[in-house]
């Protein structure tokens, strides 16, 4: 239940961030499909779907980068700052390829970095459970 609530909150927050980026004209909606009759709710839903696909593309890119780290025996760790900069553009471009004609974005490098940070910053991360080691004392008679 907690995971479902976290995903729903992330969906809404990402949709709001994308709509704010649309408002300042860094992202534009071209011809997204009409999924709901109310245009405001349709824009929120479209922005949420775009945010979800951005998340999926980012996760796939992270898995690919981790595989590169393993294949190069850790050498790719040196390029992590560069990967972080390229990841934002990869997420936006990959989403634009997956959802053709849904949206466009400004390709200015600093705007892409700020958009990527804004979209990634306002997410609620997965809460990992703390692992505890319990040691039981045994009485010796």
JSON list of C-alpha atoms in Angstrom, two decimals:
[
{"chain": "A", "resi": 1, "resn": "UNK", "atom": "CA", "xyz": [0.00, 0.00, 0.00]},
{"chain": "A", "resi": 2, "resn": "UNK", "atom": "CA", "xyz": [2.85, 2.39, 0.85]},
{"chain": "A", "resi": 3, "resn": "UNK", "atom": "CA", "xyz": [4.44, 1.71, -2.54]},
{"chain": "A", "resi": 4, "resn": "UNK", "atom": "CA", "xyz": [1.19, 2.45, -4.35]},
{"chain": "A", "resi": 5, "resn": "UNK", "atom": "CA", "xyz": [0.78, 5.75, -2.49]},
{"chain": "A", "resi": 6, "resn": "UNK", "atom": "CA", "xyz": [4.41, 6.68, -3.23]},
{"chain": "A", "resi": 7, "resn": "UNK", "atom": "CA", "xyz": [3.93, 5.92, -6.94]},
{"chain": "A", "resi": 8, "resn": "UNK", "atom": "CA", "xyz": [0.72, 7.95, -7.06]},
{"chain": "A", "resi": 9, "resn": "UNK", "atom": "CA", "xyz": [2.37, 10.93, -5.33]},
{"chain": "A", "resi": 10, "resn": "UNK", "atom": "CA", "xyz": [5.37, 10.68, -7.70]},
{"chain": "A", "resi": 11, "resn": "UNK", "atom": "CA", "xyz": [2.98, 10.58, -10.67]},
{"chain": "A", "resi": 12, "resn": "UNK", "atom": "CA", "xyz": [1.20, 13.75, -9.52]},
{"chain": "A", "resi": 13, "resn": "UNK", "atom": "CA", "xyz": [4.37, 15.62, -8.54]},
{"chain": "A", "resi": 14, "resn": "UNK", "atom": "CA", "xyz": [6.09, 14.78, -11.83]},
{"chain": "A", "resi": 15, "resn": "UNK", "atom": "CA", "xyz": [2.99, 15.87, -13.75]},
{"chain": "A", "resi": 16, "resn": "UNK", "atom": "CA", "xyz": [3.01, 19.21, -11.92]},
{"chain": "A", "resi": 17, "resn": "UNK", "atom": "CA", "xyz": [6.73, 19.73, -12.61]},
{"chain": "A", "resi": 18, "resn": "UNK", "atom": "CA", "xyz": [6.23, 18.96, -16.31]},
{"chain": "A", "resi": 19, "resn": "UNK", "atom": "CA", "xyz": [3.25, 21.33, -16.46]},
{"chain": "A", "resi": 20, "resn": "UNK", "atom": "CA", "xyz": [5.39, 24.04, -14.84]},
{"chain": "A", "resi": 21, "resn": "UNK", "atom": "CA", "xyz": [8.11, 23.43, -17.42]},
{"chain": "A", "resi": 22, "resn": "UNK", "atom": "CA", "xyz": [5.43, 23.66, -20.08]},
{"chain": "A", "resi": 23, "resn": "UNK", "atom": "CA", "xyz": [4.24, 26.94, -18.59]},
{"chain": "A", "resi": 24, "resn": "UNK", "atom": "CA", "xyz": [7.72, 28.48, -18.90]},
{"chain": "A", "resi": 25, "resn": "UNK", "atom": "CA", "xyz": [7.84, 27.04, -22.45]},
{"chain": "A", "resi": 26, "resn": "UNK", "atom": "CA", "xyz": [10.79, 24.67, -21.98]},
{"chain": "A", "resi": 27, "resn": "UNK", "atom": "CA", "xyz": [8.50, 21.75, -22.81]},
{"chain": "A", "resi": 28, "resn": "UNK", "atom": "CA", "xyz": [5.66, 21.95, -25.29]},
{"chain": "A", "resi": 29, "resn": "UNK", "atom": "CA", "xyz": [2.84, 19.54, -25.99]},
{"chain": "A", "resi": 30, "resn": "UNK", "atom": "CA", "xyz": [2.55, 18.95, -29.74]},
{"chain": "A", "resi": 31, "resn": "UNK", "atom": "CA", "xyz": [-0.27, 16.54, -30.51]},
{"chain": "A", "resi": 32, "resn": "UNK", "atom": "CA", "xyz": [-0.82, 14.30, -27.48]},
{"chain": "A", "resi": 33, "resn": "UNK", "atom": "CA", "xyz": [-3.87, 12.06, -27.63]},
{"chain": "A", "resi": 34, "resn": "UNK", "atom": "CA", "xyz": [-7.09, 13.16, -25.97]},
{"chain": "A", "resi": 35, "resn": "UNK", "atom": "CA", "xyz": [-7.56, 10.64, -23.16]},
{"chain": "A", "resi": 36, "resn": "UNK", "atom": "CA", "xyz": [-10.04, 12.64, -21.07]},
{"chain": "A", "resi": 37, "resn": "UNK", "atom": "CA", "xyz": [-12.75, 15.04, -22.16]},
{"chain": "A", "resi": 38, "resn": "UNK", "atom": "CA", "xyz": [-11.67, 17.77, -19.71]},
{"chain": "A", "resi": 39, "resn": "UNK", "atom": "CA", "xyz": [-8.59, 19.48, -21.17]},
{"chain": "A", "resi": 40, "resn": "UNK", "atom": "CA", "xyz": [-7.05, 20.34, -17.77]},
{"chain": "A", "resi": 41, "resn": "UNK", "atom": "CA", "xyz": [-7.23, 16.75, -16.51]},
{"chain": "A", "resi": 42, "resn": "UNK", "atom": "CA", "xyz": [-6.07, 15.52, -19.91]},
{"chain": "A", "resi": 43, "resn": "UNK", "atom": "CA", "xyz": [-2.96, 17.74, -19.67]},
{"chain": "A", "resi": 44, "resn": "UNK", "atom": "CA", "xyz": [-2.27, 16.44, -16.15]},
{"chain": "A", "resi": 45, "resn": "UNK", "atom": "CA", "xyz": [-2.63, 12.84, -17.33]},
{"chain": "A", "resi": 46, "resn": "UNK", "atom": "CA", "xyz": [-0.41, 13.43, -20.38]},
{"chain": "A", "resi": 47, "resn": "UNK", "atom": "CA", "xyz": [2.22, 15.12, -18.20]},
{"chain": "A", "resi": 48, "resn": "UNK", "atom": "CA", "xyz": [2.08, 12.21, -15.74]},
{"chain": "A", "resi": 49, "resn": "UNK", "atom": "CA", "xyz": [2.50, 9.67, -18.53]},
{"chain": "A", "resi": 50, "resn": "UNK", "atom": "CA", "xyz": [5.47, 11.61, -19.90]},
{"chain": "A", "resi": 51, "resn": "UNK", "atom": "CA", "xyz": [6.96, 11.71, -16.39]},
{"chain": "A", "resi": 52, "resn": "UNK", "atom": "CA", "xyz": [6.42, 7.97, -15.98]},
{"chain": "A", "resi": 53, "resn": "UNK", "atom": "CA", "xyz": [8.16, 7.21, -19.28]},
{"chain": "A", "resi": 54, "resn": "UNK", "atom": "CA", "xyz": [10.99, 9.57, -18.26]},
{"chain": "A", "resi": 55, "resn": "UNK", "atom": "CA", "xyz": [11.37, 7.50, -15.10]},
{"chain": "A", "resi": 56, "resn": "UNK", "atom": "CA", "xyz": [11.41, 4.19, -17.01]},
{"chain": "A", "resi": 57, "resn": "UNK", "atom": "CA", "xyz": [13.97, 5.47, -19.54]},
{"chain": "A", "resi": 58, "resn": "UNK", "atom": "CA", "xyz": [16.14, 6.70, -16.66]},
{"chain": "A", "resi": 59, "resn": "UNK", "atom": "CA", "xyz": [15.98, 3.34, -14.91]},
{"chain": "A", "resi": 60, "resn": "UNK", "atom": "CA", "xyz": [16.96, 1.50, -18.09]},
{"chain": "A", "resi": 61, "resn": "UNK", "atom": "CA", "xyz": [19.87, 3.91, -18.62]},
{"chain": "A", "resi": 62, "resn": "UNK", "atom": "CA", "xyz": [20.99, 3.35, -15.01]},
{"chain": "A", "resi": 63, "resn": "UNK", "atom": "CA", "xyz": [20.94, -0.43, -15.52]},
{"chain": "A", "resi": 64, "resn": "UNK", "atom": "CA", "xyz": [22.98, -0.02, -18.69]},
{"chain": "A", "resi": 65, "resn": "UNK", "atom": "CA", "xyz": [25.50, 2.18, -16.90]},
{"chain": "A", "resi": 66, "resn": "UNK", "atom": "CA", "xyz": [25.83, -0.32, -14.05]},
{"chain": "A", "resi": 67, "resn": "UNK", "atom": "CA", "xyz": [26.46, -3.06, -16.63]},
{"chain": "A", "resi": 68, "resn": "UNK", "atom": "CA", "xyz": [29.19, -0.88, -18.17]},
{"chain": "A", "resi": 69, "resn": "UNK", "atom": "CA", "xyz": [30.76, -0.46, -14.73]},
{"chain": "A", "resi": 70, "resn": "UNK", "atom": "CA", "xyz": [30.89, -4.24, -14.29]},
{"chain": "A", "resi": 71, "resn": "UNK", "atom": "CA", "xyz": [32.18, -4.86, -17.83]},
{"chain": "A", "resi": 72, "resn": "UNK", "atom": "CA", "xyz": [34.99, -2.32, -17.41]},
{"chain": "A", "resi": 73, "resn": "UNK", "atom": "CA", "xyz": [35.94, -3.57, -13.93]},
{"chain": "A", "resi": 74, "resn": "UNK", "atom": "CA", "xyz": [34.91, -0.28, -12.35]},
{"chain": "A", "resi": 75, "resn": "UNK", "atom": "CA", "xyz": [36.64, 2.05, -14.81]},
{"chain": "A", "resi": 76, "resn": "UNK", "atom": "CA", "xyz": [33.32, 3.64, -15.84]},
{"chain": "A", "resi": 77, "resn": "UNK", "atom": "CA", "xyz": [32.91, 4.94, -12.27]},
{"chain": "A", "resi": 78, "resn": "UNK", "atom": "CA", "xyz": [35.33, 7.69, -13.28]},
{"chain": "A", "resi": 79, "resn": "UNK", "atom": "CA", "xyz": [32.77, 8.93, -15.80]},
{"chain": "A", "resi": 80, "resn": "UNK", "atom": "CA", "xyz": [29.84, 9.12, -13.36]},
{"chain": "A", "resi": 81, "resn": "UNK", "atom": "CA", "xyz": [29.67, 12.95, -13.37]},
{"chain": "A", "resi": 82, "resn": "UNK", "atom": "CA", "xyz": [29.54, 12.92, -17.16]},
{"chain": "A", "resi": 83, "resn": "UNK", "atom": "CA", "xyz": [26.91, 10.18, -17.07]},
{"chain": "A", "resi": 84, "resn": "UNK", "atom": "CA", "xyz": [24.81, 12.33, -14.74]},
{"chain": "A", "resi": 85, "resn": "UNK", "atom": "CA", "xyz": [24.89, 15.18, -17.23]},
{"chain": "A", "resi": 86, "resn": "UNK", "atom": "CA", "xyz": [24.08, 12.96, -20.20]},
{"chain": "A", "resi": 87, "resn": "UNK", "atom": "CA", "xyz": [21.32, 11.11, -18.33]},
{"chain": "A", "resi": 88, "resn": "UNK", "atom": "CA", "xyz": [18.93, 14.06, -18.40]},
{"chain": "A", "resi": 89, "resn": "UNK", "atom": "CA", "xyz": [19.21, 14.46, -22.15]},
{"chain": "A", "resi": 90, "resn": "UNK", "atom": "CA", "xyz": [18.94, 10.69, -22.62]},
{"chain": "A", "resi": 91, "resn": "UNK", "atom": "CA", "xyz": [15.74, 10.58, -20.57]},
{"chain": "A", "resi": 92, "resn": "UNK", "atom": "CA", "xyz": [14.12, 13.45, -22.47]},
{"chain": "A", "resi": 93, "resn": "UNK", "atom": "CA", "xyz": [15.22, 12.26, -25.90]},
{"chain": "A", "resi": 94, "resn": "UNK", "atom": "CA", "xyz": [14.30, 8.63, -25.17]},
{"chain": "A", "resi": 95, "resn": "UNK", "atom": "CA", "xyz": [10.84, 9.66, -24.00]},
{"chain": "A", "resi": 96, "resn": "UNK", "atom": "CA", "xyz": [10.40, 11.81, -27.07]},
{"chain": "A", "resi": 97, "resn": "UNK", "atom": "CA", "xyz": [11.27, 8.80, -29.25]},
{"chain": "A", "resi": 98, "resn": "UNK", "atom": "CA", "xyz": [8.89, 6.49, -27.34]},
{"chain": "A", "resi": 99, "resn": "UNK", "atom": "CA", "xyz": [6.06, 9.06, -27.43]},
{"chain": "A", "resi": 100, "resn": "UNK", "atom": "CA", "xyz": [6.44, 10.66, -30.88]},
{"chain": "A", "resi": 101, "resn": "UNK", "atom": "CA", "xyz": [4.49, 13.88, -31.46]},
{"chain": "A", "resi": 102, "resn": "UNK", "atom": "CA", "xyz": [3.44, 14.10, -27.80]},
{"chain": "A", "resi": 103, "resn": "UNK", "atom": "CA", "xyz": [5.92, 16.74, -26.69]},
{"chain": "A", "resi": 104, "resn": "UNK", "atom": "CA", "xyz": [9.01, 18.71, -27.61]},
{"chain": "A", "resi": 105, "resn": "UNK", "atom": "CA", "xyz": [11.62, 20.24, -25.38]},
{"chain": "A", "resi": 106, "resn": "UNK", "atom": "CA", "xyz": [14.18, 23.00, -25.64]},
{"chain": "A", "resi": 107, "resn": "UNK", "atom": "CA", "xyz": [17.53, 21.39, -26.50]},
{"chain": "A", "resi": 108, "resn": "UNK", "atom": "CA", "xyz": [19.64, 24.11, -24.86]},
{"chain": "A", "resi": 109, "resn": "UNK", "atom": "CA", "xyz": [22.14, 22.18, -22.73]},
{"chain": "A", "resi": 110, "resn": "UNK", "atom": "CA", "xyz": [21.62, 24.13, -19.49]},
{"chain": "A", "resi": 111, "resn": "UNK", "atom": "CA", "xyz": [17.84, 23.94, -19.80]},
{"chain": "A", "resi": 112, "resn": "UNK", "atom": "CA", "xyz": [18.06, 20.18, -20.30]},
{"chain": "A", "resi": 113, "resn": "UNK", "atom": "CA", "xyz": [20.19, 19.88, -17.16]},
{"chain": "A", "resi": 114, "resn": "UNK", "atom": "CA", "xyz": [17.76, 22.00, -15.14]},
{"chain": "A", "resi": 115, "resn": "UNK", "atom": "CA", "xyz": [14.75, 20.09, -16.46]},
{"chain": "A", "resi": 116, "resn": "UNK", "atom": "CA", "xyz": [16.38, 16.78, -15.61]},
{"chain": "A", "resi": 117, "resn": "UNK", "atom": "CA", "xyz": [17.25, 17.96, -12.10]},
{"chain": "A", "resi": 118, "resn": "UNK", "atom": "CA", "xyz": [13.75, 19.35, -11.55]},
{"chain": "A", "resi": 119, "resn": "UNK", "atom": "CA", "xyz": [12.05, 16.17, -12.70]},
{"chain": "A", "resi": 120, "resn": "UNK", "atom": "CA", "xyz": [14.38, 13.93, -10.70]},
{"chain": "A", "resi": 121, "resn": "UNK", "atom": "CA", "xyz": [14.61, 16.13, -7.61]},
{"chain": "A", "resi": 122, "resn": "UNK", "atom": "CA", "xyz": [10.97, 16.16, -6.65]},
{"chain": "A", "resi": 123, "resn": "UNK", "atom": "CA", "xyz": [10.48, 12.40, -6.58]},
{"chain": "A", "resi": 124, "resn": "UNK", "atom": "CA", "xyz": [9.92, 10.39, -3.45]},
{"chain": "A", "resi": 125, "resn": "UNK", "atom": "CA", "xyz": [12.61, 7.67, -3.53]},
{"chain": "A", "resi": 126, "resn": "UNK", "atom": "CA", "xyz": [12.09, 4.04, -2.65]},
{"chain": "A", "resi": 127, "resn": "UNK", "atom": "CA", "xyz": [12.39, 3.54, 1.07]},
{"chain": "A", "resi": 128, "resn": "UNK", "atom": "CA", "xyz": [14.65, 0.60, 1.70]},
{"chain": "A", "resi": 129, "resn": "UNK", "atom": "CA", "xyz": [14.04, -1.43, 4.81]},
{"chain": "A", "resi": 130, "resn": "UNK", "atom": "CA", "xyz": [16.79, -1.41, 7.38]},
{"chain": "A", "resi": 131, "resn": "UNK", "atom": "CA", "xyz": [18.28, -4.83, 7.88]},
{"chain": "A", "resi": 132, "resn": "UNK", "atom": "CA", "xyz": [18.98, -5.91, 11.43]},
{"chain": "A", "resi": 133, "resn": "UNK", "atom": "CA", "xyz": [21.02, -8.81, 12.68]},
{"chain": "A", "resi": 134, "resn": "UNK", "atom": "CA", "xyz": [19.55, -10.36, 15.79]},
{"chain": "A", "resi": 135, "resn": "UNK", "atom": "CA", "xyz": [21.87, -12.42, 17.93]},
{"chain": "A", "resi": 136, "resn": "UNK", "atom": "CA", "xyz": [20.30, -14.69, 20.52]},
{"chain": "A", "resi": 137, "resn": "UNK", "atom": "CA", "xyz": [22.26, -15.62, 23.57]},
{"chain": "A", "resi": 138, "resn": "UNK", "atom": "CA", "xyz": [22.16, -19.28, 24.43]},
{"chain": "A", "resi": 139, "resn": "UNK", "atom": "CA", "xyz": [22.52, -20.37, 28.04]},
{"chain": "A", "resi": 140, "resn": "UNK", "atom": "CA", "xyz": [25.01, -23.14, 28.62]},
{"chain": "A", "resi": 141, "resn": "UNK", "atom": "CA", "xyz": [24.15, -25.44, 31.53]}
]
